[in-house]
Amino acid sequence: MKKSENVLSLEASGSCNSTIADLIMMVDISGSVLDSIVLDRSFIRSVINGFPIDGKNLRMGFIVFSSVCKTLVPIEKVYPFVL
């Protein structure tokens, strides 16, 4: 698979252990971007692994959408992430 020009590269630039935040990931799973799903999973994994998601200082929600929107991980829950 060829890397898309609009894919961002992530680099760690310090720690955010003292920051209180909610992180919401929204992923387009419509037919128009189906070819990039594998690449998106890699990108999502690298984003998730870059944050100390503990449910106290940082919470994460995960939403996918195409013609409808579905919340996969509500922000008020704490789950181990497996991608």
Coordinates of C-alpha atoms in Angstrom, one line a residue:
M1 CA 0.0 0.0 0.0
K2 CA 1.3 3.4 -0.9
K3 CA 1.5 6.1 1.8
S4 CA -1.0 8.9 1.3
E5 CA 0.3 12.4 1.1
N6 CA -2.2 13.6 3.7
V7 CA -1.0 11.2 6.5
L8 CA 0.7 13.0 9.4
S9 CA 3.8 11.8 11.1
L10 CA 3.9 11.8 14.9
E11 CA 6.8 12.6 17.1
A12 CA 6.9 12.6 20.9
S13 CA 7.8 16.0 22.2
G14 CA 7.7 15.6 26.0
S15 CA 5.2 14.4 28.5
C16 CA 1.7 15.4 29.2
N17 CA 1.3 13.6 32.5
S18 CA 0.1 16.7 34.3
T19 CA -2.4 17.8 31.7
I20 CA -6.1 17.1 32.2
A21 CA -7.8 16.5 28.9
D22 CA -10.4 14.5 26.9
L23 CA -9.2 13.1 23.6
I24 CA -11.8 12.1 21.0
M25 CA -10.7 10.2 17.9
M26 CA -13.1 10.2 14.9
V27 CA -12.3 7.9 12.0
D28 CA -14.1 7.9 8.6
I29 CA -14.9 4.3 7.6
S30 CA -16.9 5.2 4.6
G31 CA -16.3 3.4 1.2
S32 CA -14.4 6.4 0.0
V33 CA -11.5 5.8 2.3
L34 CA -11.7 2.0 2.8
D35 CA -8.2 1.5 1.3
S36 CA -6.6 3.5 4.0
I37 CA -8.2 1.7 7.0
V38 CA -5.0 -0.3 7.7
L39 CA -2.9 2.9 7.6
D40 CA -5.4 4.6 9.8
R41 CA -5.1 1.8 12.4
S42 CA -1.4 2.3 12.5
F43 CA -1.8 6.1 12.9
I44 CA -4.5 5.6 15.7
R45 CA -2.3 3.2 17.5
S46 CA 0.7 5.6 17.5
V47 CA -1.6 8.4 18.8
I48 CA -3.0 6.3 21.6
N49 CA 0.4 5.0 22.6
G50 CA 1.7 8.5 22.9
F51 CA -0.7 9.4 25.8
P52 CA -1.0 8.1 29.3
I53 CA -4.7 7.3 29.1
D54 CA -5.7 6.5 32.7
G55 CA -9.3 7.8 33.0
K56 CA -8.2 10.5 35.6
N57 CA -6.0 13.0 33.8
L58 CA -6.6 11.9 30.3
R59 CA -9.8 10.2 29.0
M60 CA -10.3 9.0 25.4
G61 CA -13.4 8.4 23.3
F62 CA -13.5 6.7 19.9
I63 CA -16.1 7.4 17.2
V64 CA -16.4 5.9 13.7
F65 CA -18.6 7.3 11.0
S66 CA -19.7 6.7 7.4
S67 CA -23.4 7.4 6.6
V68 CA -24.1 7.0 10.3
C69 CA -22.0 7.7 13.4
K70 CA -21.2 5.1 16.1
T71 CA -19.5 5.7 19.5
L72 CA -17.2 2.7 20.0
V73 CA -15.7 3.8 23.3
P74 CA -17.7 6.4 25.3
I75 CA -15.4 8.9 27.0
E76 CA -16.7 8.2 30.5
K77 CA -15.5 4.5 30.3
V78 CA -12.0 3.2 30.8
Y79 CA -11.0 0.3 28.6
P80 CA -7.7 -1.2 27.6
F81 CA -7.2 -0.3 23.9
V82 CA -6.4 -3.1 21.4
L83 CA -6.0 -2.1 17.8

